[in-house]
C-alpha positions as YAML, in Angstrom:
chain: A
units: angstrom
residues:
- id: 1
  name: UNK
  ca: [-58.16, -91.15, -35.09]
- id: 2
  name: UNK
  ca: [-59.93, -94.52, -35.59]
- id: 3
  name: UNK
  ca: [-57.83, -95.29, -38.72]
- id: 4
  name: UNK
  ca: [-54.51, -95.11, -36.86]
- id: 5
  name: UNK
  ca: [-54.65, -98.61, -35.19]
- id: 6
  name: UNK
  ca: [-55.71, -100.22, -38.47]
- id: 7
  name: UNK
  ca: [-52.87, -98.56, -40.40]
- id: 8
  name: UNK
  ca: [-50.35, -99.70, -37.78]
- id: 9
  name: UNK
  ca: [-51.71, -103.23, -38.22]
- id: 10
  name: UNK
  ca: [-51.96, -103.57, -42.01]
- id: 11
  name: UNK
  ca: [-48.89, -101.69, -43.29]
- id: 12
  name: UNK
  ca: [-46.13, -103.82, -41.58]
- id: 13
  name: UNK
  ca: [-47.97, -107.07, -42.38]
- id: 14
  name: UNK
  ca: [-48.50, -106.15, -46.04]
- id: 15
  name: UNK
  ca: [-44.75, -105.42, -46.34]
- id: 16
  name: UNK
  ca: [-43.91, -108.81, -44.85]
- id: 17
  name: UNK
  ca: [-46.40, -110.65, -47.13]
- id: 18
  name: UNK
  ca: [-45.01, -108.89, -50.18]
- id: 19
  name: UNK
  ca: [-41.43, -109.79, -49.30]
- id: 20
  name: UNK
  ca: [-42.36, -113.44, -48.89]
- id: 21
  name: UNK
  ca: [-44.28, -113.43, -52.13]
- id: 22
  name: UNK
  ca: [-41.40, -111.90, -54.15]
- id: 23
  name: UNK
  ca: [-38.98, -114.54, -52.94]
- id: 24
  name: UNK
  ca: [-41.41, -117.30, -53.83]
- id: 25
  name: UNK
  ca: [-41.93, -118.42, -50.24]
- id: 26
  name: UNK
  ca: [-45.70, -118.77, -50.44]
- id: 27
  name: UNK
  ca: [-45.66, -121.05, -47.44]
- id: 28
  name: UNK
  ca: [-43.96, -118.35, -45.34]
- id: 29
  name: UNK
  ca: [-46.48, -115.80, -46.61]
- id: 30
  name: UNK
  ca: [-49.30, -118.00, -45.48]
- id: 31
  name: UNK
  ca: [-47.73, -118.45, -42.02]
- id: 32
  name: UNK
  ca: [-47.26, -114.70, -41.71]
- id: 33
  name: UNK
  ca: [-50.91, -114.15, -42.67]
- id: 34
  name: UNK
  ca: [-52.06, -116.64, -40.04]
- id: 35
  name: UNK
  ca: [-49.89, -115.02, -37.34]
- id: 36
  name: UNK
  ca: [-51.20, -111.56, -38.18]
- id: 37
  name: UNK
  ca: [-54.75, -112.80, -37.97]
- id: 38
  name: UNK
  ca: [-54.23, -113.74, -34.34]
- id: 39
  name: UNK
  ca: [-53.16, -110.17, -33.50]
- id: 40
  name: UNK
  ca: [-55.74, -107.42, -33.39]
- id: 41
  name: UNK
  ca: [-54.96, -103.96, -34.76]
- id: 42
  name: UNK
  ca: [-55.13, -102.39, -31.30]
- id: 43
  name: UNK
  ca: [-52.62, -104.94, -29.92]
- id: 44
  name: UNK
  ca: [-50.28, -104.24, -32.83]
- id: 45
  name: UNK
  ca: [-50.48, -100.50, -32.14]
- id: 46
  name: UNK
  ca: [-49.66, -101.13, -28.48]
- id: 47
  name: UNK
  ca: [-46.71, -103.43, -29.30]
- id: 48
  name: UNK
  ca: [-45.11, -101.03, -31.81]
- id: 49
  name: UNK
  ca: [-43.75, -98.47, -29.24]
- id: 50
  name: UNK
  ca: [-42.36, -101.31, -27.12]
- id: 51
  name: UNK
  ca: [-40.51, -102.72, -30.14]
- id: 52
  name: UNK
  ca: [-39.09, -99.29, -30.96]
- id: 53
  name: UNK
  ca: [-37.79, -98.84, -27.40]
- id: 54
  name: UNK
  ca: [-36.16, -102.26, -27.49]
- id: 55
  name: UNK
  ca: [-34.49, -101.45, -30.80]
- id: 56
  name: UNK
  ca: [-33.12, -98.14, -29.48]
- id: 57
  name: UNK
  ca: [-31.88, -99.54, -26.14]
- id: 58
  name: UNK
  ca: [-28.35, -101.05, -26.20]
- id: 59
  name: UNK
  ca: [-28.17, -104.74, -25.69]
- id: 60
  name: UNK
  ca: [-26.80, -106.13, -22.44]
- id: 61
  name: UNK
  ca: [-23.74, -107.81, -24.01]
- id: 62
  name: UNK
  ca: [-22.63, -104.43, -25.44]
- id: 63
  name: UNK
  ca: [-22.75, -102.87, -21.97]
- id: 64
  name: UNK
  ca: [-20.72, -105.70, -20.52]
- id: 65
  name: UNK
  ca: [-18.14, -105.46, -23.29]
- id: 66
  name: UNK
  ca: [-17.60, -101.72, -22.80]
- id: 67
  name: UNK
  ca: [-16.68, -101.91, -19.09]
- id: 68
  name: UNK
  ca: [-13.77, -104.36, -19.44]
- id: 69
  name: UNK
  ca: [-12.34, -102.25, -22.28]
- id: 70
  name: UNK
  ca: [-12.37, -99.08, -20.16]
- id: 71
  name: UNK
  ca: [-10.85, -100.92, -17.18]
- id: 72
  name: UNK
  ca: [-8.07, -102.39, -19.30]
- id: 73
  name: UNK
  ca: [-7.21, -99.00, -20.73]
- id: 74
  name: UNK
  ca: [-7.17, -97.44, -17.25]
- id: 75
  name: UNK
  ca: [-4.79, -100.13, -15.99]
- id: 76
  name: UNK
  ca: [-2.52, -99.52, -19.00]
- id: 77
  name: UNK
  ca: [-2.35, -95.78, -18.25]
- id: 78
  name: UNK
  ca: [-1.63, -96.55, -14.59]
- id: 79
  name: UNK
  ca: [1.27, -98.84, -15.56]
- id: 80
  name: UNK
  ca: [2.72, -96.13, -17.79]
- id: 81
  name: UNK
  ca: [2.41, -93.63, -14.95]
- id: 82
  name: UNK
  ca: [4.32, -95.90, -12.57]
- id: 83
  name: UNK
  ca: [6.98, -96.56, -15.19]
- id: 84
  name: UNK
  ca: [7.49, -92.82, -15.70]
- id: 85
  name: UNK
  ca: [9.35, -92.52, -12.40]
- id: 86
  name: UNK
  ca: [11.65, -95.03, -10.79]
- id: 87
  name: UNK
  ca: [12.92, -94.29, -7.34]
- id: 88
  name: UNK
  ca: [16.75, -94.19, -7.36]
- id: 89
  name: UNK
  ca: [18.59, -96.92, -5.55]
- id: 90
  name: UNK
  ca: [19.67, -96.41, -1.94]
- id: 91
  name: UNK
  ca: [23.32, -95.68, -2.70]
- id: 92
  name: UNK
  ca: [22.35, -92.98, -5.22]
- id: 93
  name: UNK
  ca: [20.10, -91.32, -2.64]
- id: 94
  name: UNK
  ca: [22.79, -91.39, 0.05]
- id: 95
  name: UNK
  ca: [25.30, -90.01, -2.46]
- id: 96
  name: UNK
  ca: [23.02, -87.12, -3.39]
- id: 97
  name: UNK
  ca: [22.07, -86.32, 0.20]
- id: 98
  name: UNK
  ca: [25.74, -86.26, 1.21]
- id: 99
  name: UNK
  ca: [26.58, -83.86, -1.60]
- id: 100
  name: UNK
  ca: [23.68, -81.61, -0.59]
- id: 101
  name: UNK
  ca: [24.93, -81.51, 3.03]
- id: 102
  name: UNK
  ca: [28.45, -80.64, 1.82]
- id: 103
  name: UNK
  ca: [27.13, -77.86, -0.42]
- id: 104
  name: UNK
  ca: [25.13, -76.38, 2.44]
- id: 105
  name: UNK
  ca: [28.22, -76.40, 4.65]
- id: 106
  name: UNK
  ca: [30.38, -74.76, 1.95]
- id: 107
  name: UNK
  ca: [27.77, -72.05, 1.40]
- id: 108
  name: UNK
  ca: [27.57, -71.21, 5.12]
- id: 109
  name: UNK
  ca: [31.35, -71.15, 5.58]
- id: 110
  name: UNK
  ca: [31.87, -69.05, 2.45]
- id: 111
  name: UNK
  ca: [29.35, -66.45, 3.58]
- id: 112
  name: UNK
  ca: [30.68, -66.33, 7.13]
- id: 113
  name: UNK
  ca: [34.40, -66.29, 6.28]
- id: 114
  name: UNK
  ca: [34.51, -64.82, 2.77]
- id: 115
  name: UNK
  ca: [31.36, -62.70, 2.66]
- id: 116
  name: UNK
  ca: [29.74, -64.36, -0.37]
- id: 117
  name: UNK
  ca: [27.11, -67.00, -1.06]
- id: 118
  name: UNK
  ca: [28.59, -69.36, -3.64]
- id: 119
  name: UNK
  ca: [26.27, -72.34, -4.08]
- id: 120
  name: UNK
  ca: [23.73, -70.75, -6.43]
- id: 121
  name: UNK
  ca: [23.59, -68.20, -9.24]
- id: 122
  name: UNK
  ca: [20.20, -66.54, -8.72]
- id: 123
  name: UNK
  ca: [21.28, -64.12, -6.00]
- id: 124
  name: UNK
  ca: [24.60, -63.59, -7.76]
- id: 125
  name: UNK
  ca: [22.82, -62.50, -10.94]
- id: 126
  name: UNK
  ca: [20.73, -60.06, -8.91]
- id: 127
  name: UNK
  ca: [23.89, -58.71, -7.28]
- id: 128
  name: UNK
  ca: [25.30, -57.92, -10.71]
- id: 129
  name: UNK
  ca: [22.26, -55.80, -11.53]
- id: 130
  name: UNK
  ca: [22.35, -54.01, -8.17]
- id: 131
  name: UNK
  ca: [26.08, -53.36, -8.52]
- id: 132
  name: UNK
  ca: [25.63, -51.87, -11.97]
- id: 133
  name: UNK
  ca: [22.81, -49.65, -10.72]
- id: 134
  name: UNK
  ca: [24.87, -48.45, -7.76]
- id: 135
  name: UNK
  ca: [27.91, -47.76, -9.95]
- id: 136
  name: UNK
  ca: [25.80, -45.86, -12.49]
- id: 137
  name: UNK
  ca: [24.43, -43.50, -9.81]
- id: 138
  name: UNK
  ca: [27.77, -43.16, -8.05]
- id: 139
  name: UNK
  ca: [26.68, -44.89, -4.87]
- id: 140
  name: UNK
  ca: [29.36, -47.58, -4.91]
- id: 141
  name: UNK
  ca: [32.36, -48.53, -6.99]
- id: 142
  name: UNK
  ca: [32.45, -51.16, -9.69]
- id: 143
  name: UNK
  ca: [33.91, -53.72, -7.28]
- id: 144
  name: UNK
  ca: [30.57, -55.13, -6.19]
- id: 145
  name: UNK
  ca: [29.41, -55.79, -9.73]
- id: 146
  name: UNK
  ca: [32.78, -57.24, -10.73]
- id: 147
  name: UNK
  ca: [32.80, -59.62, -7.76]
- id: 148
  name: UNK
  ca: [29.31, -60.83, -8.62]
- id: 149
  name: UNK
  ca: [30.36, -61.34, -12.24]
- id: 150
  name: UNK
  ca: [33.39, -63.30, -11.06]
- id: 151
  name: UNK
  ca: [31.22, -65.56, -8.87]
- id: 152
  name: UNK
  ca: [28.79, -66.22, -11.73]
- id: 153
  name: UNK
  ca: [31.57, -66.94, -14.20]
- id: 154
  name: UNK
  ca: [33.33, -69.23, -11.71]
- id: 155
  name: UNK
  ca: [30.14, -71.24, -11.15]
- id: 156
  name: UNK
  ca: [29.75, -71.55, -14.92]
- id: 157
  name: UNK
  ca: [33.36, -72.69, -15.38]
- id: 158
  name: UNK
  ca: [32.90, -75.35, -12.69]
- id: 159
  name: UNK
  ca: [29.84, -76.73, -14.46]
- id: 160
  name: UNK
  ca: [31.76, -76.63, -17.74]
- id: 161
  name: UNK
  ca: [34.58, -78.70, -16.25]
- id: 162
  name: UNK
  ca: [32.05, -81.25, -15.04]
- id: 163
  name: UNK
  ca: [30.69, -81.51, -18.57]
- id: 164
  name: UNK
  ca: [34.20, -82.35, -19.78]
- id: 165
  name: UNK
  ca: [34.57, -85.11, -17.19]
- id: 166
  name: UNK
  ca: [31.02, -86.55, -17.19]
- id: 167
  name: UNK
  ca: [29.36, -86.79, -20.58]
- id: 168
  name: UNK
  ca: [25.83, -87.61, -19.38]
- id: 169
  name: UNK
  ca: [23.42, -86.05, -16.91]
- id: 170
  name: UNK
  ca: [22.53, -89.28, -15.12]
- id: 171
  name: UNK
  ca: [24.38, -91.34, -12.55]
- id: 172
  name: UNK
  ca: [26.19, -94.16, -14.33]
- id: 173
  name: UNK
  ca: [29.51, -95.87, -13.90]
- id: 174
  name: UNK
  ca: [31.78, -97.15, -16.59]
- id: 175
  name: UNK
  ca: [32.51, -95.65, -19.96]
- id: 176
  name: UNK
  ca: [33.97, -92.13, -19.95]
- id: 177
  name: UNK
  ca: [32.37, -90.88, -16.71]
- id: 178
  name: UNK
  ca: [35.06, -89.73, -14.26]
- id: 179
  name: UNK
  ca: [33.19, -89.21, -11.00]
- id: 180
  name: UNK
  ca: [36.33, -89.73, -8.93]
- id: 181
  name: UNK
  ca: [38.15, -87.02, -10.86]
- id: 182
  name: UNK
  ca: [35.22, -84.66, -10.44]
- id: 183
  name: UNK
  ca: [35.05, -85.19, -6.68]
- id: 184
  name: UNK
  ca: [38.83, -84.86, -6.38]
- id: 185
  name: UNK
  ca: [38.74, -81.62, -8.34]
- id: 186
  name: UNK
  ca: [36.02, -80.34, -6.04]
- id: 187
  name: UNK
  ca: [38.19, -81.02, -3.00]
- id: 188
  name: UNK
  ca: [41.23, -79.38, -4.60]
- id: 189
  name: UNK
  ca: [39.28, -76.21, -5.37]
- id: 190
  name: UNK
  ca: [38.10, -75.91, -1.75]
- id: 191
  name: UNK
  ca: [41.61, -76.53, -0.41]
- id: 192
  name: UNK
  ca: [43.02, -73.90, -2.78]
- id: 193
  name: UNK
  ca: [40.40, -71.44, -1.53]
- id: 194
  name: UNK
  ca: [41.61, -71.92, 2.04]
- id: 195
  name: UNK
  ca: [45.23, -71.41, 1.00]
- id: 196
  name: UNK
  ca: [44.45, -68.22, -0.91]
- id: 197
  name: UNK
  ca: [42.46, -66.70, 1.92]
- id: 198
  name: UNK
  ca: [45.07, -67.52, 4.56]
- id: 199
  name: UNK
  ca: [48.26, -66.70, 2.66]
- id: 200
  name: UNK
  ca: [47.28, -64.04, 0.13]
- id: 201
  name: UNK
  ca: [44.33, -62.59, 2.04]
- id: 202
  name: UNK
  ca: [42.19, -62.68, -1.10]
- id: 203
  name: UNK
  ca: [38.69, -63.54, 0.08]
- id: 204
  name: UNK
  ca: [37.08, -62.70, -3.26]
- id: 205
  name: UNK
  ca: [39.41, -65.02, -5.19]
- id: 206
  name: UNK
  ca: [38.84, -67.71, -2.59]
- id: 207
  name: UNK
  ca: [35.09, -67.26, -3.03]
- id: 208
  name: UNK
  ca: [35.53, -67.68, -6.80]
- id: 209
  name: UNK
  ca: [37.16, -71.07, -6.23]
- id: 210
  name: UNK
  ca: [34.34, -72.11, -3.89]
- id: 211
  name: UNK
  ca: [31.78, -71.10, -6.51]
- id: 212
  name: UNK
  ca: [33.64, -73.16, -9.13]
- id: 213
  name: UNK
  ca: [33.58, -76.15, -6.77]
- id: 214
  name: UNK
  ca: [29.82, -75.76, -6.29]
- id: 215
  name: UNK
  ca: [29.24, -75.48, -10.03]
- id: 216
  name: UNK
  ca: [31.28, -78.63, -10.59]
- id: 217
  name: UNK
  ca: [29.28, -80.52, -7.95]
- id: 218
  name: UNK
  ca: [25.88, -79.26, -9.09]
- id: 219
  name: UNK
  ca: [26.46, -80.42, -12.66]
- id: 220
  name: UNK
  ca: [27.69, -83.83, -11.53]
- id: 221
  name: UNK
  ca: [24.20, -85.31, -11.44]
- id: 222
  name: UNK
  ca: [21.46, -83.06, -12.77]
- id: 223
  name: UNK
  ca: [18.83, -85.78, -13.20]
- id: 224
  name: UNK
  ca: [18.28, -89.41, -12.39]
- id: 225
  name: UNK
  ca: [15.37, -91.63, -13.48]
- id: 226
  name: UNK
  ca: [13.06, -88.72, -14.19]
- id: 227
  name: UNK
  ca: [13.72, -86.80, -10.96]
- id: 228
  name: UNK
  ca: [15.64, -83.53, -11.20]
- id: 229
  name: UNK
  ca: [18.42, -83.58, -8.60]
- id: 230
  name: UNK
  ca: [20.16, -80.36, -7.58]
- id: 231
  name: UNK
  ca: [22.62, -80.62, -4.72]
- id: 232
  name: UNK
  ca: [23.90, -77.04, -4.23]
- id: 233
  name: UNK
  ca: [20.62, -75.11, -4.02]
- id: 234
  name: UNK
  ca: [17.08, -75.95, -2.95]
- id: 235
  name: UNK
  ca: [14.83, -73.53, -4.86]
- id: 236
  name: UNK
  ca: [13.81, -76.16, -7.38]
- id: 237
  name: UNK
  ca: [13.56, -78.77, -4.62]
- id: 238
  name: UNK
  ca: [11.13, -76.68, -2.59]
- id: 239
  name: UNK
  ca: [9.14, -75.92, -5.75]
- id: 240
  name: UNK
  ca: [8.84, -79.62, -6.60]
- id: 241
  name: UNK
  ca: [7.82, -80.48, -3.04]
- id: 242
  name: UNK
  ca: [5.06, -77.86, -3.09]
- id: 243
  name: UNK
  ca: [3.68, -78.82, -6.51]
- id: 244
  name: UNK
  ca: [3.81, -82.54, -5.73]
- id: 245
  name: UNK
  ca: [1.96, -82.23, -2.43]
- id: 246
  name: UNK
  ca: [-0.58, -79.95, -4.12]
- id: 247
  name: UNK
  ca: [-1.36, -82.59, -6.75]
- id: 248
  name: UNK
  ca: [-1.76, -85.26, -4.09]
- id: 249
  name: UNK
  ca: [-4.05, -83.03, -2.02]
- id: 250
  name: UNK
  ca: [-6.28, -82.26, -5.02]
- id: 251
  name: UNK
  ca: [-6.69, -85.96, -5.84]
- id: 252
  name: UNK
  ca: [-7.80, -86.71, -2.29]
- id: 253
  name: UNK
  ca: [-10.08, -83.67, -2.10]
- id: 254
  name: UNK
  ca: [-11.92, -84.76, -5.26]
- id: 255
  name: UNK
  ca: [-12.59, -88.12, -3.60]
- id: 256
  name: UNK
  ca: [-13.65, -86.75, -0.22]
- id: 257
  name: UNK
  ca: [-10.26, -87.48, 1.39]
- id: 258
  name: UNK
  ca: [-10.98, -91.22, 1.31]
- id: 259
  name: UNK
  ca: [-8.35, -93.48, -0.21]
- id: 260
  name: UNK
  ca: [-10.89, -96.23, -0.81]
- id: 261
  name: UNK
  ca: [-12.58, -94.09, -3.48]
- id: 262
  name: UNK
  ca: [-9.45, -93.71, -5.62]
- id: 263
  name: UNK
  ca: [-9.37, -95.61, -8.89]
- id: 264
  name: UNK
  ca: [-6.32, -97.46, -10.14]
- id: 265
  name: UNK
  ca: [-4.93, -94.47, -12.07]
- id: 266
  name: UNK
  ca: [-5.28, -92.08, -9.14]
- id: 267
  name: UNK
  ca: [-3.59, -94.59, -6.86]
- id: 268
  name: UNK
  ca: [-0.70, -94.82, -9.33]
- id: 269
  name: UNK
  ca: [-0.37, -91.02, -9.49]
- id: 270
  name: UNK
  ca: [-0.36, -90.71, -5.69]
- id: 271
  name: UNK
  ca: [2.22, -93.50, -5.41]
- id: 272
  name: UNK
  ca: [4.56, -91.83, -7.92]
- id: 273
  name: UNK
  ca: [4.28, -88.45, -6.17]
- id: 274
  name: UNK
  ca: [4.97, -90.08, -2.81]
- id: 275
  name: UNK
  ca: [8.15, -91.68, -4.17]
- id: 276
  name: UNK
  ca: [9.26, -88.29, -5.50]
- id: 277
  name: UNK
  ca: [8.77, -86.76, -2.06]
- id: 278
  name: UNK
  ca: [10.99, -89.47, -0.56]
- id: 279
  name: UNK
  ca: [13.78, -88.15, -2.80]
- id: 280
  name: UNK
  ca: [13.13, -84.40, -2.57]
- id: 281
  name: UNK
  ca: [12.31, -84.09, 1.14]
- id: 282
  name: UNK
  ca: [15.56, -85.62, 2.47]
- id: 283
  name: UNK
  ca: [17.50, -83.63, -0.17]
- id: 284
  name: UNK
  ca: [16.28, -80.34, 1.29]
- id: 285
  name: UNK
  ca: [16.78, -81.58, 4.85]
- id: 286
  name: UNK
  ca: [20.37, -82.62, 4.06]
- id: 287
  name: UNK
  ca: [21.16, -79.18, 2.65]
- id: 288
  name: UNK
  ca: [19.64, -77.51, 5.71]
- id: 289
  name: UNK
  ca: [21.61, -79.68, 8.13]
- id: 290
  name: UNK
  ca: [24.75, -78.92, 6.14]
- id: 291
  name: UNK
  ca: [24.19, -75.17, 6.51]
- id: 292
  name: UNK
  ca: [23.73, -75.56, 10.26]
- id: 293
  name: UNK
  ca: [26.85, -77.69, 10.51]
- id: 294
  name: UNK
  ca: [28.83, -75.21, 8.41]
- id: 295
  name: UNK
  ca: [27.69, -72.24, 10.49]
- id: 296
  name: UNK
  ca: [28.94, -73.82, 13.72]
- id: 297
  name: UNK
  ca: [32.19, -74.99, 12.11]
- id: 298
  name: UNK
  ca: [32.88, -71.53, 10.69]
- id: 299
  name: UNK
  ca: [32.27, -69.96, 14.06]
- id: 300
  name: UNK
  ca: [34.99, -72.13, 15.63]
- id: 301
  name: UNK
  ca: [37.42, -72.67, 12.75]
- id: 302
  name: UNK
  ca: [36.88, -69.82, 10.31]
- id: 303
  name: UNK
  ca: [37.75, -70.55, 6.69]
- id: 304
  name: UNK
  ca: [39.52, -73.78, 7.72]
- id: 305
  name: UNK
  ca: [36.09, -75.33, 8.02]
- id: 306
  name: UNK
  ca: [36.20, -75.74, 4.22]
- id: 307
  name: UNK
  ca: [38.80, -78.47, 4.70]
- id: 308
  name: UNK
  ca: [36.19, -80.65, 6.40]
...
């Protein structure tokens, strides 16, 4: 026990004297000997743990250098997050909302006057399965399944025609994109549906033409600046609204519902989600208002409401 302070005193000093002696610096060795003479063994033993702690602890400049690096990286990620979504221009939003309102009106009129929903393919696909099951067990004829198949095929053909006219899935003018031809074809299909139902009394064939018009419109602009845009059905729109609001709510809940606690990346994420909601919310509302408008028009004008 009593040898420990003396060992802590002599061993480091002997190493330092030997290093000075090997290099020929006898003057430095003498200075080191004089400095060690002023320090007692007990003081050296007390200073050794302090020196070890100082060697293990990070220096203050290293701590200061790490913080700016993390902050710079966080700002870079936030900039990339903001750049990942650009809110469409006003005319693109108005264009999409108008198409959604028209699709909602066509769907309401088609169901009221022709007996079929035509603006989406999910229910139509289910109707095919139900029709096949009913035909297999002798409950109904094959007409129900065949009508559902015709609606699905008509929607597919309309989207195919749009692919022939518009070669990209984003709104752009110039080049080979024929938006005017696509919109004109949509109007012609709806007018032909009215003529067929009135003159030939063929509601199923008229519904096929309405489904083709909806398929043509839905494929006209499937995405724009990172936001999926569907104008003839709102299942995906409602899904995106729910998931987006859920992400925003979780960010605020983690920070105690206080915006002041959000860091720069979380603020960027909330801002991007808010801009998405400004596109998706009015899209659903436009479709809903179109269905209401179409229901009232069909009540007063029947299938002629498709001409509106």
